[in-house]
CSV table of C-alpha atoms in Angstrom, one decimal:
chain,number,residue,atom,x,y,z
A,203,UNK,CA,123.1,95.3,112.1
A,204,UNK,CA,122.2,91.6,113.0
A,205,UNK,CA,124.3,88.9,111.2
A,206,UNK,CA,122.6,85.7,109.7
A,207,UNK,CA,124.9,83.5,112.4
A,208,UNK,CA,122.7,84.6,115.5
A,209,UNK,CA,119.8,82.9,115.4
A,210,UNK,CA,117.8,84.7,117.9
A,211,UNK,CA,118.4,87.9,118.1
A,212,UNK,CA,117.0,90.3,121.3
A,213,UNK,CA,113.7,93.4,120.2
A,214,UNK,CA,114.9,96.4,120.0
A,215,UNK,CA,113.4,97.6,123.3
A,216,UNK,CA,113.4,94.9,125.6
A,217,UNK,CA,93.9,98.0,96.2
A,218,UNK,CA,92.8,95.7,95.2
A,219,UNK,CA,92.5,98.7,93.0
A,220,UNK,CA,90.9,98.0,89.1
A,221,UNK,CA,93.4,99.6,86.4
A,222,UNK,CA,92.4,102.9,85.5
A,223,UNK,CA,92.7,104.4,89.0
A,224,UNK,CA,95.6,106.6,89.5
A,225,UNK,CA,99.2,104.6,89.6
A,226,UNK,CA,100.8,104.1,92.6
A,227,UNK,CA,104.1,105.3,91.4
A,228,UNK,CA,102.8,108.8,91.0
A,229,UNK,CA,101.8,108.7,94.4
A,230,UNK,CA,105.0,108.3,96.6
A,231,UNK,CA,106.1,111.9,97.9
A,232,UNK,CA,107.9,113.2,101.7
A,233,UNK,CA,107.0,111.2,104.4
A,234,UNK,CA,107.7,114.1,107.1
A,235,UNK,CA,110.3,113.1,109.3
A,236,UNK,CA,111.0,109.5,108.7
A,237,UNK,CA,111.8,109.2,104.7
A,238,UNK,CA,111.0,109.5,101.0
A,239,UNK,CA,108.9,107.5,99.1
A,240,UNK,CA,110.4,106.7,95.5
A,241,UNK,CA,108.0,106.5,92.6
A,242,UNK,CA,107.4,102.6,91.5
A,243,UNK,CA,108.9,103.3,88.1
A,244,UNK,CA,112.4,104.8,89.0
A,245,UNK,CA,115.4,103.2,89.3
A,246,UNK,CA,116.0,102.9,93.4
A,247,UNK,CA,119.2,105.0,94.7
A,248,UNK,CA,120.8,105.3,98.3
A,249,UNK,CA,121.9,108.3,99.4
A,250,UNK,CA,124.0,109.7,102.0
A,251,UNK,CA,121.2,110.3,103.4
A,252,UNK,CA,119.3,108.8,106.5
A,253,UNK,CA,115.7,109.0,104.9
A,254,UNK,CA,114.2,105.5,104.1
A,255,UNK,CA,112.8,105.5,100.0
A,256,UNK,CA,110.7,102.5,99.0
A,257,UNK,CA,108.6,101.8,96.1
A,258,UNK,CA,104.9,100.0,95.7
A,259,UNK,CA,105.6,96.2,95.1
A,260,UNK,CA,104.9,95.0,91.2
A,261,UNK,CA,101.8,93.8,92.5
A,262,UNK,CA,100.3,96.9,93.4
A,263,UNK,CA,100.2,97.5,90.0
A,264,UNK,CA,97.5,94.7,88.6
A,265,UNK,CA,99.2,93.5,85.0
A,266,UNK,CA,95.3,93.1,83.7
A,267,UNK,CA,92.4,94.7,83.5
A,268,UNK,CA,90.3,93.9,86.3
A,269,UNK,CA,92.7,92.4,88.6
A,270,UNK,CA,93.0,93.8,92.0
A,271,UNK,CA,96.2,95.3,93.7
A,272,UNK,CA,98.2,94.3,96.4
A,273,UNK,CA,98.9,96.9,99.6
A,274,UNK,CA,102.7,96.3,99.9
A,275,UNK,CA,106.3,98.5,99.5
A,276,UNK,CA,109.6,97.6,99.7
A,277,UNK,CA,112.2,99.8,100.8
A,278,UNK,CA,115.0,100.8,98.6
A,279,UNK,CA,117.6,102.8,101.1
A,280,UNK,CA,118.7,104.9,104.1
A,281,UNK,CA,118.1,103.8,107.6
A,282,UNK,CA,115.0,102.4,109.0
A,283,UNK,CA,113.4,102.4,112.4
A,284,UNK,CA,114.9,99.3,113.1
A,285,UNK,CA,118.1,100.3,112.0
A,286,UNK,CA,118.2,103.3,114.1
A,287,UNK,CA,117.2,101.4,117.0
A,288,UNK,CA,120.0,98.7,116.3
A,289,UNK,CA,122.6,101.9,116.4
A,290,UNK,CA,121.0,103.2,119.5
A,291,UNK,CA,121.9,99.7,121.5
A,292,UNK,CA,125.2,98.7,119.2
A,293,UNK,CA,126.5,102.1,118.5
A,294,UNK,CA,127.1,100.8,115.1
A,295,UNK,CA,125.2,102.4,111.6
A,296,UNK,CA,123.9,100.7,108.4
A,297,UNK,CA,122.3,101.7,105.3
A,298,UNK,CA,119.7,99.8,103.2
A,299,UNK,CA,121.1,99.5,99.7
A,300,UNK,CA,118.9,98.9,96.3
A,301,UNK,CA,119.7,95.7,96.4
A,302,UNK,CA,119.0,93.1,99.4
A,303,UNK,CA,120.8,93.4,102.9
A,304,UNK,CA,123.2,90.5,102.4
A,305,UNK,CA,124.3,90.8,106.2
A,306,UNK,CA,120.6,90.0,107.4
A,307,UNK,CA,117.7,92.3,108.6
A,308,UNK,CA,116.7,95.9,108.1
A,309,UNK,CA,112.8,95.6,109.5
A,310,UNK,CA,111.5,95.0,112.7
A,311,UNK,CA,111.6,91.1,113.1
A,312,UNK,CA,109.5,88.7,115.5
A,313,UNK,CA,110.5,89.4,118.4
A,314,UNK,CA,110.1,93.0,117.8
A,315,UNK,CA,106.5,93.4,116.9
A,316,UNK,CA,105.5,90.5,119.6
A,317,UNK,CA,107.3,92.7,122.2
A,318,UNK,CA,105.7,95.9,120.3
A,319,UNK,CA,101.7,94.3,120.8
A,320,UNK,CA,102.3,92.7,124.2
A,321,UNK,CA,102.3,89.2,122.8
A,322,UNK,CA,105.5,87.9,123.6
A,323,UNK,CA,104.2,85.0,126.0
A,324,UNK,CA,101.1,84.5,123.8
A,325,UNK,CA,103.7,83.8,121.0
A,326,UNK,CA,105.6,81.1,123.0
A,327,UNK,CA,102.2,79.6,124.6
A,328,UNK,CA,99.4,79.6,121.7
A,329,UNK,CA,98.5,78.9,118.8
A,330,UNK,CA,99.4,75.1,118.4
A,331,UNK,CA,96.6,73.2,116.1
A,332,UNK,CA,95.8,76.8,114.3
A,333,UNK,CA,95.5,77.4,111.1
A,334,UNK,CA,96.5,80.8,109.0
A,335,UNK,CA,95.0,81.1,105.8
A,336,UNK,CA,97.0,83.7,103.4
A,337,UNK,CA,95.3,84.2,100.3
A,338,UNK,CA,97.4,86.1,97.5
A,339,UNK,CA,97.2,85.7,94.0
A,340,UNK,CA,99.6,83.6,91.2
A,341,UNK,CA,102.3,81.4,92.5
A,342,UNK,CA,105.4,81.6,94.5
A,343,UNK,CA,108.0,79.2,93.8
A,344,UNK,CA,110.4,79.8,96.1
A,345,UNK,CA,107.2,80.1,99.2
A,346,UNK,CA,108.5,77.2,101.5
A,347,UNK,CA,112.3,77.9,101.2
A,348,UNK,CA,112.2,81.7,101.6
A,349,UNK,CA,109.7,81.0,104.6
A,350,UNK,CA,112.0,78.5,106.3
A,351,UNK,CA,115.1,81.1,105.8
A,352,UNK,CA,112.9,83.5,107.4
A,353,UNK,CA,112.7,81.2,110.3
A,354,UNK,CA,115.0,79.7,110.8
A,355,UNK,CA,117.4,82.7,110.9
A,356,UNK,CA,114.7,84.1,113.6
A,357,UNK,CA,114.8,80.9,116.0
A,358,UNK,CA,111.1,80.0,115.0
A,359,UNK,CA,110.1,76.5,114.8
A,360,UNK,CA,110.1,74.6,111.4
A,361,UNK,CA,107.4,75.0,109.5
A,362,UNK,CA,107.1,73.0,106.1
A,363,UNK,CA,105.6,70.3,103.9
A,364,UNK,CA,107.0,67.4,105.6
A,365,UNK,CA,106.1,68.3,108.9
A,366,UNK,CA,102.4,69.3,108.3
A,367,UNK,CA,103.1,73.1,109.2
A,368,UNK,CA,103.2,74.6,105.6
A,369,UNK,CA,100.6,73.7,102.8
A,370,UNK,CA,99.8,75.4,99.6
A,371,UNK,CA,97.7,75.0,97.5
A,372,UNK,CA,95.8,76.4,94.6
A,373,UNK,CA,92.2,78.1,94.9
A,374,UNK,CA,90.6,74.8,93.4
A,375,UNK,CA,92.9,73.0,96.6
A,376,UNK,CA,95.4,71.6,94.9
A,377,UNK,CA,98.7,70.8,95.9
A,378,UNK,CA,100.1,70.2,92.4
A,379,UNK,CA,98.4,72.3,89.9
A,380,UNK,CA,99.5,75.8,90.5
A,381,UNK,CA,99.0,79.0,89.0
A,382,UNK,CA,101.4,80.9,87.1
A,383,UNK,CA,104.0,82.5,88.9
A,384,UNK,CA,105.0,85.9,89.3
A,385,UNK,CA,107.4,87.7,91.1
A,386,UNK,CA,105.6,90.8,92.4
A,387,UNK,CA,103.0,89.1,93.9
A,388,UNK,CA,105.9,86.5,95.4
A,389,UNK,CA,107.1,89.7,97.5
A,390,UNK,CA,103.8,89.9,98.8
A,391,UNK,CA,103.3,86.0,99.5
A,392,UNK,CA,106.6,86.4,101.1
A,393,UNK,CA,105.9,89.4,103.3
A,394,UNK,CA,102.5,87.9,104.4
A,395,UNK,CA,104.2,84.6,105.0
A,396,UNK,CA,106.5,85.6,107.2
A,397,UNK,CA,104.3,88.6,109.2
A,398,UNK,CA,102.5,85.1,110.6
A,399,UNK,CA,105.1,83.3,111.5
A,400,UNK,CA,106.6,86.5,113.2
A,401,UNK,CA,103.9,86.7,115.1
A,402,UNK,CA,102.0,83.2,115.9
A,403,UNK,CA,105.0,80.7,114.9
A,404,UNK,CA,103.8,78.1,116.8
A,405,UNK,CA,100.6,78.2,114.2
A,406,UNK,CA,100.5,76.1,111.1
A,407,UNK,CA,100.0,77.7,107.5
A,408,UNK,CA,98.2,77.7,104.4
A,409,UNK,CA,99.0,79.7,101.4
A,410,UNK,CA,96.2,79.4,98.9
A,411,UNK,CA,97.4,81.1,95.7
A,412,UNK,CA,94.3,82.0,93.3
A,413,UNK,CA,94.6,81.9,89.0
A,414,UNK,CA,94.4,85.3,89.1
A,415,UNK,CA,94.0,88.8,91.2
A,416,UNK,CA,90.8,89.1,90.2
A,417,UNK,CA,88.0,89.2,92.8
A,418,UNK,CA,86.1,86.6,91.7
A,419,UNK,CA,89.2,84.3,91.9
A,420,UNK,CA,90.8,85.4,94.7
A,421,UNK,CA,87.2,85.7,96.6
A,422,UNK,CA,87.0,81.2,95.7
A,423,UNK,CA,90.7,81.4,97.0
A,424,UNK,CA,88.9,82.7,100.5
A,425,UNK,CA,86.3,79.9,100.2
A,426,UNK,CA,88.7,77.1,99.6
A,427,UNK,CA,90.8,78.2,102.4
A,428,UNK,CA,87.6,77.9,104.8
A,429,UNK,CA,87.0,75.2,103.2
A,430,UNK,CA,89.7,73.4,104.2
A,431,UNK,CA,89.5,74.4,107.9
A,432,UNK,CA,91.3,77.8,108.7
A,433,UNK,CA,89.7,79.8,110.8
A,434,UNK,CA,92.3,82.7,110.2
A,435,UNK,CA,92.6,84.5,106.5
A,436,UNK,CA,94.8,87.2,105.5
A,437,UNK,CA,93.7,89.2,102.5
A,438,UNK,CA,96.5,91.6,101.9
A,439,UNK,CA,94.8,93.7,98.7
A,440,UNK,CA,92.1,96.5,98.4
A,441,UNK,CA,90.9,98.9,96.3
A,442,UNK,CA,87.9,100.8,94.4
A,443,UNK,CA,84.6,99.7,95.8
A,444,UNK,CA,81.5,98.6,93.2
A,445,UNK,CA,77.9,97.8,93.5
A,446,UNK,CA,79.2,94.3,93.0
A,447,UNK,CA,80.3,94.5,96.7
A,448,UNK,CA,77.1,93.5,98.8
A,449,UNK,CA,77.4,90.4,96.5
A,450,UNK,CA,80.9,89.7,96.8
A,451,UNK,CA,80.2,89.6,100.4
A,452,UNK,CA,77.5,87.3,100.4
A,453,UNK,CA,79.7,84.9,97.9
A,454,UNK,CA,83.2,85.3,99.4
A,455,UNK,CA,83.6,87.1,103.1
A,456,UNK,CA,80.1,85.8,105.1
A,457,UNK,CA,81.9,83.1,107.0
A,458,UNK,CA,81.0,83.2,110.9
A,459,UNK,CA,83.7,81.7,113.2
A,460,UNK,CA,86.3,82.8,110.8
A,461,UNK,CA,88.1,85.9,111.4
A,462,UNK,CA,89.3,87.2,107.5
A,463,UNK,CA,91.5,90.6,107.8
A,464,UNK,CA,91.6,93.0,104.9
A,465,UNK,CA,94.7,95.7,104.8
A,466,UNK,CA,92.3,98.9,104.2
A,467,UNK,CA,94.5,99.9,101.7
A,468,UNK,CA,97.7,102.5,100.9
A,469,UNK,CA,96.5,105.2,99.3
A,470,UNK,CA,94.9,108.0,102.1
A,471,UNK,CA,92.1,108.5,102.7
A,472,UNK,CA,89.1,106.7,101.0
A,473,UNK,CA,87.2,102.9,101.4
A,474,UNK,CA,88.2,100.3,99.7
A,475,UNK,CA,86.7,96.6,99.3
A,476,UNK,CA,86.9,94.0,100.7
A,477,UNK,CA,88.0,96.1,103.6
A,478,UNK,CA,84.5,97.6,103.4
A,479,UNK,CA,83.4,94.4,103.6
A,480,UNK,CA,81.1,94.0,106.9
A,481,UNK,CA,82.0,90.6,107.7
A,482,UNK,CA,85.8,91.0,107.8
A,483,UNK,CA,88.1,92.6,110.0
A,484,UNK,CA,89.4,96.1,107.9
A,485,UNK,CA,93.0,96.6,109.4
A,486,UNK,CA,94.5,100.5,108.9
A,487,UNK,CA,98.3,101.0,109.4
A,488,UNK,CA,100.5,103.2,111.6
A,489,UNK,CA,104.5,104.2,112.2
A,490,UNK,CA,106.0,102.0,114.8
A,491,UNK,CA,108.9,103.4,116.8
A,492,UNK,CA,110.7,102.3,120.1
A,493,UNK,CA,110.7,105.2,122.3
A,494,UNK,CA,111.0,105.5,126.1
A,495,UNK,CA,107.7,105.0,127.3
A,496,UNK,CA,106.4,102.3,129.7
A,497,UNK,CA,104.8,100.6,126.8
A,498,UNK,CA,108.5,101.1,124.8
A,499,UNK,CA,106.7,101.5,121.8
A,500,UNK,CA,105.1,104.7,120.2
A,501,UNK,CA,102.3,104.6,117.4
A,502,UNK,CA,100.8,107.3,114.7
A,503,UNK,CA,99.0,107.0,111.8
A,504,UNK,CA,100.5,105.9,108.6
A,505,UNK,CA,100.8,109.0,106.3
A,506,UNK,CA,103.4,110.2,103.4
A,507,UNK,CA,101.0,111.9,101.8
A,508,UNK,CA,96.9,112.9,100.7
A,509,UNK,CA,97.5,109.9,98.1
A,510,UNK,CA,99.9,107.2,99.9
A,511,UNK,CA,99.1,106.1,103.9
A,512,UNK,CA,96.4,104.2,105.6
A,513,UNK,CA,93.5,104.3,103.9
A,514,UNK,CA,90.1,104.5,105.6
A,515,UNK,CA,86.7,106.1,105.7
A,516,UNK,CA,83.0,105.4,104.5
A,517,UNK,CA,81.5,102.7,102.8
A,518,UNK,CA,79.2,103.5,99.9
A,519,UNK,CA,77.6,100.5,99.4
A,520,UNK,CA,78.3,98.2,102.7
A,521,UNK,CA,76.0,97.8,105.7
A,522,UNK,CA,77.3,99.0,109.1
A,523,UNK,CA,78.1,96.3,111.3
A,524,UNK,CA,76.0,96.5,114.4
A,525,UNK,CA,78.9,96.9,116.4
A,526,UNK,CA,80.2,100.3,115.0
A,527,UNK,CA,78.0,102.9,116.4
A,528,UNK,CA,80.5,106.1,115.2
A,529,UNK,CA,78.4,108.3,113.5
A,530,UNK,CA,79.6,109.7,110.8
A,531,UNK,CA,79.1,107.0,108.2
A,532,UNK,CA,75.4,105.8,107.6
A,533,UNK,CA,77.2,102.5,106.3
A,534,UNK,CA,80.4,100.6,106.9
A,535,UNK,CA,83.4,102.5,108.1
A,536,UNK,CA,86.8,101.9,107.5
A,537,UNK,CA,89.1,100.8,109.9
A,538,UNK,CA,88.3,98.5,112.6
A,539,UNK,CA,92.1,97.9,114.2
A,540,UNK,CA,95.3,99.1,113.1
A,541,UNK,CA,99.0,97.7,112.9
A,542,UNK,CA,102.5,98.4,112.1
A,543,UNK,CA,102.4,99.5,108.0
A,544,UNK,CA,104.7,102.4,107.6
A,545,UNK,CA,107.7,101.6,105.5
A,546,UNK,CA,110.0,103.8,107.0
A,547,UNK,CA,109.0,101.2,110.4
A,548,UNK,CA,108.8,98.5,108.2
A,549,UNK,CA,109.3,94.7,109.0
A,550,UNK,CA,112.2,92.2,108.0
A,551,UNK,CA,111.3,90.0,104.9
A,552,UNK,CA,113.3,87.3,103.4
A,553,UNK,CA,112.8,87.0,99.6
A,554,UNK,CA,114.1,85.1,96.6
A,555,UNK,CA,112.0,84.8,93.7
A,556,UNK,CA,112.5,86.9,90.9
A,557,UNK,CA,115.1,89.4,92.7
A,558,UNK,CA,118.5,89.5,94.8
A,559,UNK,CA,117.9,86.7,97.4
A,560,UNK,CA,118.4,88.6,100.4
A,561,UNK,CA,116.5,90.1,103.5
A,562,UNK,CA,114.1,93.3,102.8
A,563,UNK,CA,111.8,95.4,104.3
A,564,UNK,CA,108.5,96.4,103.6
A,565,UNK,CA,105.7,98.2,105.0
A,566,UNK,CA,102.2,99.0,103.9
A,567,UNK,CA,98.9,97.8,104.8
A,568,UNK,CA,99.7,94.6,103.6
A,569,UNK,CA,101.9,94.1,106.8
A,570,UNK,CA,99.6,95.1,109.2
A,571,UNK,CA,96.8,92.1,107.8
A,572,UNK,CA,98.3,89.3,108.6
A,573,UNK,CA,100.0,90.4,111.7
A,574,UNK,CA,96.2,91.0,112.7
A,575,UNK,CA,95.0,87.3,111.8
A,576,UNK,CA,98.1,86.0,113.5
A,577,UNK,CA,97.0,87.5,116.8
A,578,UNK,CA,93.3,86.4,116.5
A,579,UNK,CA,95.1,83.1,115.8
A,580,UNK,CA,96.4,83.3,119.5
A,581,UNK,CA,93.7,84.0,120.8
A,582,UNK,CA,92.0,81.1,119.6
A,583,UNK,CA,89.3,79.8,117.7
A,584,UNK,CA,86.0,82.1,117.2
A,585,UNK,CA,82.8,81.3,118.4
A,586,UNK,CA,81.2,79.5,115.8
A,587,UNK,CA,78.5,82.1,114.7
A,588,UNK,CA,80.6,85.3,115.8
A,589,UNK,CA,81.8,87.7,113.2
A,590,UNK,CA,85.4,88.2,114.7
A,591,UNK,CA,85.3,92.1,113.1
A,592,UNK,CA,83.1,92.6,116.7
A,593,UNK,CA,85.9,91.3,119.6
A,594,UNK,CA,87.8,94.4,120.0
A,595,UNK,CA,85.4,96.9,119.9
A,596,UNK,CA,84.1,95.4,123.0
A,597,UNK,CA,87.5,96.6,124.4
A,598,UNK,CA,88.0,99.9,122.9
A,599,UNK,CA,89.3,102.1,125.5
A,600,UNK,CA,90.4,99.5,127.9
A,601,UNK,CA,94.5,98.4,128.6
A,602,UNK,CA,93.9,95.3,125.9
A,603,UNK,CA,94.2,97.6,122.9
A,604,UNK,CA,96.8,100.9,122.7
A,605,UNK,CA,94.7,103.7,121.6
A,606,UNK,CA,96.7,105.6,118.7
A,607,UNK,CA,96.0,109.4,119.2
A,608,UNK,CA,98.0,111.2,116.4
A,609,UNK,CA,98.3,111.4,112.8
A,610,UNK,CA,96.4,111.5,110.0
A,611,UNK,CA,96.0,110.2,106.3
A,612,UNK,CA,93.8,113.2,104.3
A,613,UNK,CA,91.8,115.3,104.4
A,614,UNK,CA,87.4,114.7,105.6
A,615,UNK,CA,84.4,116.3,106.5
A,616,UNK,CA,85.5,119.2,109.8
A,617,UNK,CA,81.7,117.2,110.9
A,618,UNK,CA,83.0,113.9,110.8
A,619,UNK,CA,86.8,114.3,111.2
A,620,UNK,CA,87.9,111.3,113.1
A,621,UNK,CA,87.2,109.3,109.8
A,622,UNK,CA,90.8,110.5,108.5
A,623,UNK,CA,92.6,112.3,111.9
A,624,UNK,CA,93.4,110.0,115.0
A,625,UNK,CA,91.8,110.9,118.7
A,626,UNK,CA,91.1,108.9,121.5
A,627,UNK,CA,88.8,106.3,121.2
A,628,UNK,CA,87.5,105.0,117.7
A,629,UNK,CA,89.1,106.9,114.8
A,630,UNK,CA,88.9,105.9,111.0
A,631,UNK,CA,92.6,105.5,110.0
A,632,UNK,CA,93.3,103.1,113.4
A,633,UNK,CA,90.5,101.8,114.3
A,634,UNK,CA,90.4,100.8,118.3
A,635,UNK,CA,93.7,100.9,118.2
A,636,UNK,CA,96.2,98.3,118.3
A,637,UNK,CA,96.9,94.7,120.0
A,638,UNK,CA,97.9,95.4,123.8
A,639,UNK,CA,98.1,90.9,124.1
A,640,UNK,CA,95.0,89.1,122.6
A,641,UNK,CA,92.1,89.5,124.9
A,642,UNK,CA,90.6,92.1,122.7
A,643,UNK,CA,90.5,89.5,119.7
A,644,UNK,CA,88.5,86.5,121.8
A,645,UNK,CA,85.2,86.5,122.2
């Protein structure tokens, strides 16, 4: 296990969902051959055994009617990828424990998932003079520490207040009237936090924190942050879609030369909005493991069960983009890339507000968003009428994306079955595929 006095360490290998849908916590069953998922509402336990258990973050739980969910989970014991890895190279074995990993990381951290999507140079060379926007909703005290902990334990530059790396600010833009806080969706802040700096750390941040999780106030939270100049905003919540969608996409997601990522979600099979939005990127999740490839990484789709994995499929009310030409959705289809989300593969998280102070891991779609604004944010600014969502489909099949061919997250049409089942090529649970570098996210 890494200790918090090495700075640096090496990579392993070299909803918004509206209250009355079904709770997440009933949800969390076997994921086959990595780990359990516990349900939300019981007490976490380790075991002897090696299988990773997690539960949905408070936030995917909305506390109000009509709020909207976030895609996280935190893992509550056995040994992760990460972990296994580490015992591979040390020869030494840990357990995550219900309560935070006092002796430092359990997840994958920086240098692992730049290694993991080819973007280990990219990391050191780009992104200075960008912008990511993460948009979550209520406050997190503790934001700027728990981010510079993160950090600083990783080797990453300093990134806060004082320095003009680190702003946050309210959906109305201010620095000093804040929402309330709340500690669920602090996990989240954190774990979107720090999934940009892991992977573009030479990139400045915003956090915009809206009132509330509705849509209406976290859709202004979007605005304000393209207001104020990112071109790069991480929305890591998704759920039922409406026929309030096409106008939520007119009032919130139509900004060309922005590139806005949406996790598609955590619970199988099924569209969600705004990942079904068709001016944003939709990002699905998969299981990252180090393996002895040439590539040193290995990729499936996130699944535990017909209820909890990557989410995907068609669109009921959205247009279809002119750049998806699949054809078994008449309208939008769910996803458009893919990245690490599995919990049982999940990344390192530092967190303090409202639980144990400690390093965590999470996993869930929530992950996998702002690691995909991050890399769009190394590949540098959009053109200024482009709809980002496009790039790397202008790539799919070439070496600039790695084409995730197994797994799946449900059950869909035997016509139409690449909307929930992986192939080569475009599939609905991964997308393209996954960052190979950044040229398939430039235009």
């Amino acid at each position: 296990m890494r200790t918090t006095t090495s700075p640096n360490p090496p990579a392993v290998s070299g909803r918004w969902r509206r209250i009355g849908a079904a709770a997440l916590g009933t949800a969390a069953l076997v994921l086959a051959g990595l780990g359990t998922a516990a349900p939300a509402s019981a007490a976490p336990t380790a075991t002897a055994s090696s299988k990773v258990t997690w539960a949905a973050t408070p936030c995917a739980t909305p506390r109000h009617k009509g709020e909207l969910a976030c895609d996280s989970f935190r893992v509550t014991g056995g040994t992760t990828a990460f972990q296994k890895a580490q015992a591979e190279e040390t020869g030494t074995t840990a357990k995550v424990t219900p309560k935070a990993a006092a002796a430092g990381p359990t997840g994958y951290g920086p240098s692992d998932l730049q290694d993991a999507y080819g973007l280990t140079d990219a990391a050191a060379d780009n992104g200075s003079g960008e912008t990511i926007a993460i948009v979550d909703a209520y406050d997190d005290p503790d934001a700027e520490a728990d981010l510079a902990t993160y950090r600083s334990y990783y080797g990453l530059p300093s990134c806060t207040t004082s320095n003009g790396c680190f702003k946050k600010v309210s959906q109305t833009g201010s620095t000093t009237s804040l929402p309330s806080a709340d500690s669920g969706w602090a996990e989240e802040i954190s774990l979107d936090l720090d999934m940009a700096s892991a992977v573009c750390p030479n990139c400045d941040i915003l956090l915009v924190e809206a009132k509330s999780a509705t849509m209406a106030n976290l859709g202004t939270a979007v605005n304000r942050a393209v207001t104020l100049g990112a071109k790069y905003v991480s929305n890591s919540y998704g759920g039922a879609e409406s026929s309030s969608d096409t106008s939520y996409d007119s009032s919130y997601f139509n900004h060309p030369g922005v590139a806005i990522t949406v996790s598609a979600g955590d619970e199988g099979y099924g569209a969600e909005y705004p990942a079904a939005s068709r001016y944003v990127t939709s990002v699905g999740g998969t299981a990252l493991s180090a393996s002895s490839t040439t590539r040193g990484w290995t990729e499936k789709v996130w699944n535990t069960s017909s209820t909890e994995g990557t989410g995907s499929g068609c669109s009921s009310y959205d247009a279809k983009p002119t750049w998806q030409t699949d054809t078994g959705c008449s309208k939008r289809t769910i996803s458009d890339v893919s990245a690490v989300a599995d919990p049982a593969t999940g990344v390192s998280v530092y967190d303090s507000y409202g639980v144990t102070a400690g390093w965590y891991t999470f996993g869930g779609t929530s992950a996998s968003a702002p690691v995909i604004a991050a890399v769009y944010a190394l590949a540098g600014t959009p053109g200024s009428s482009d709809y980002p969502a496009s790039y790397p489909y202008a790539h799919l099949g070439t070496s600039a994306l790695n084409d995730v061919t197994s797994g799946s997250n449900g059950s869909c049409s035997s016509g139409a079955s690449y909307l929930c089942t992986a192939r080569s090529g475009y599939d609905g649970p991964t997308g393209v595929g996954t960052p190979e570098g950044i040229d398939a996210f430039t235009g």
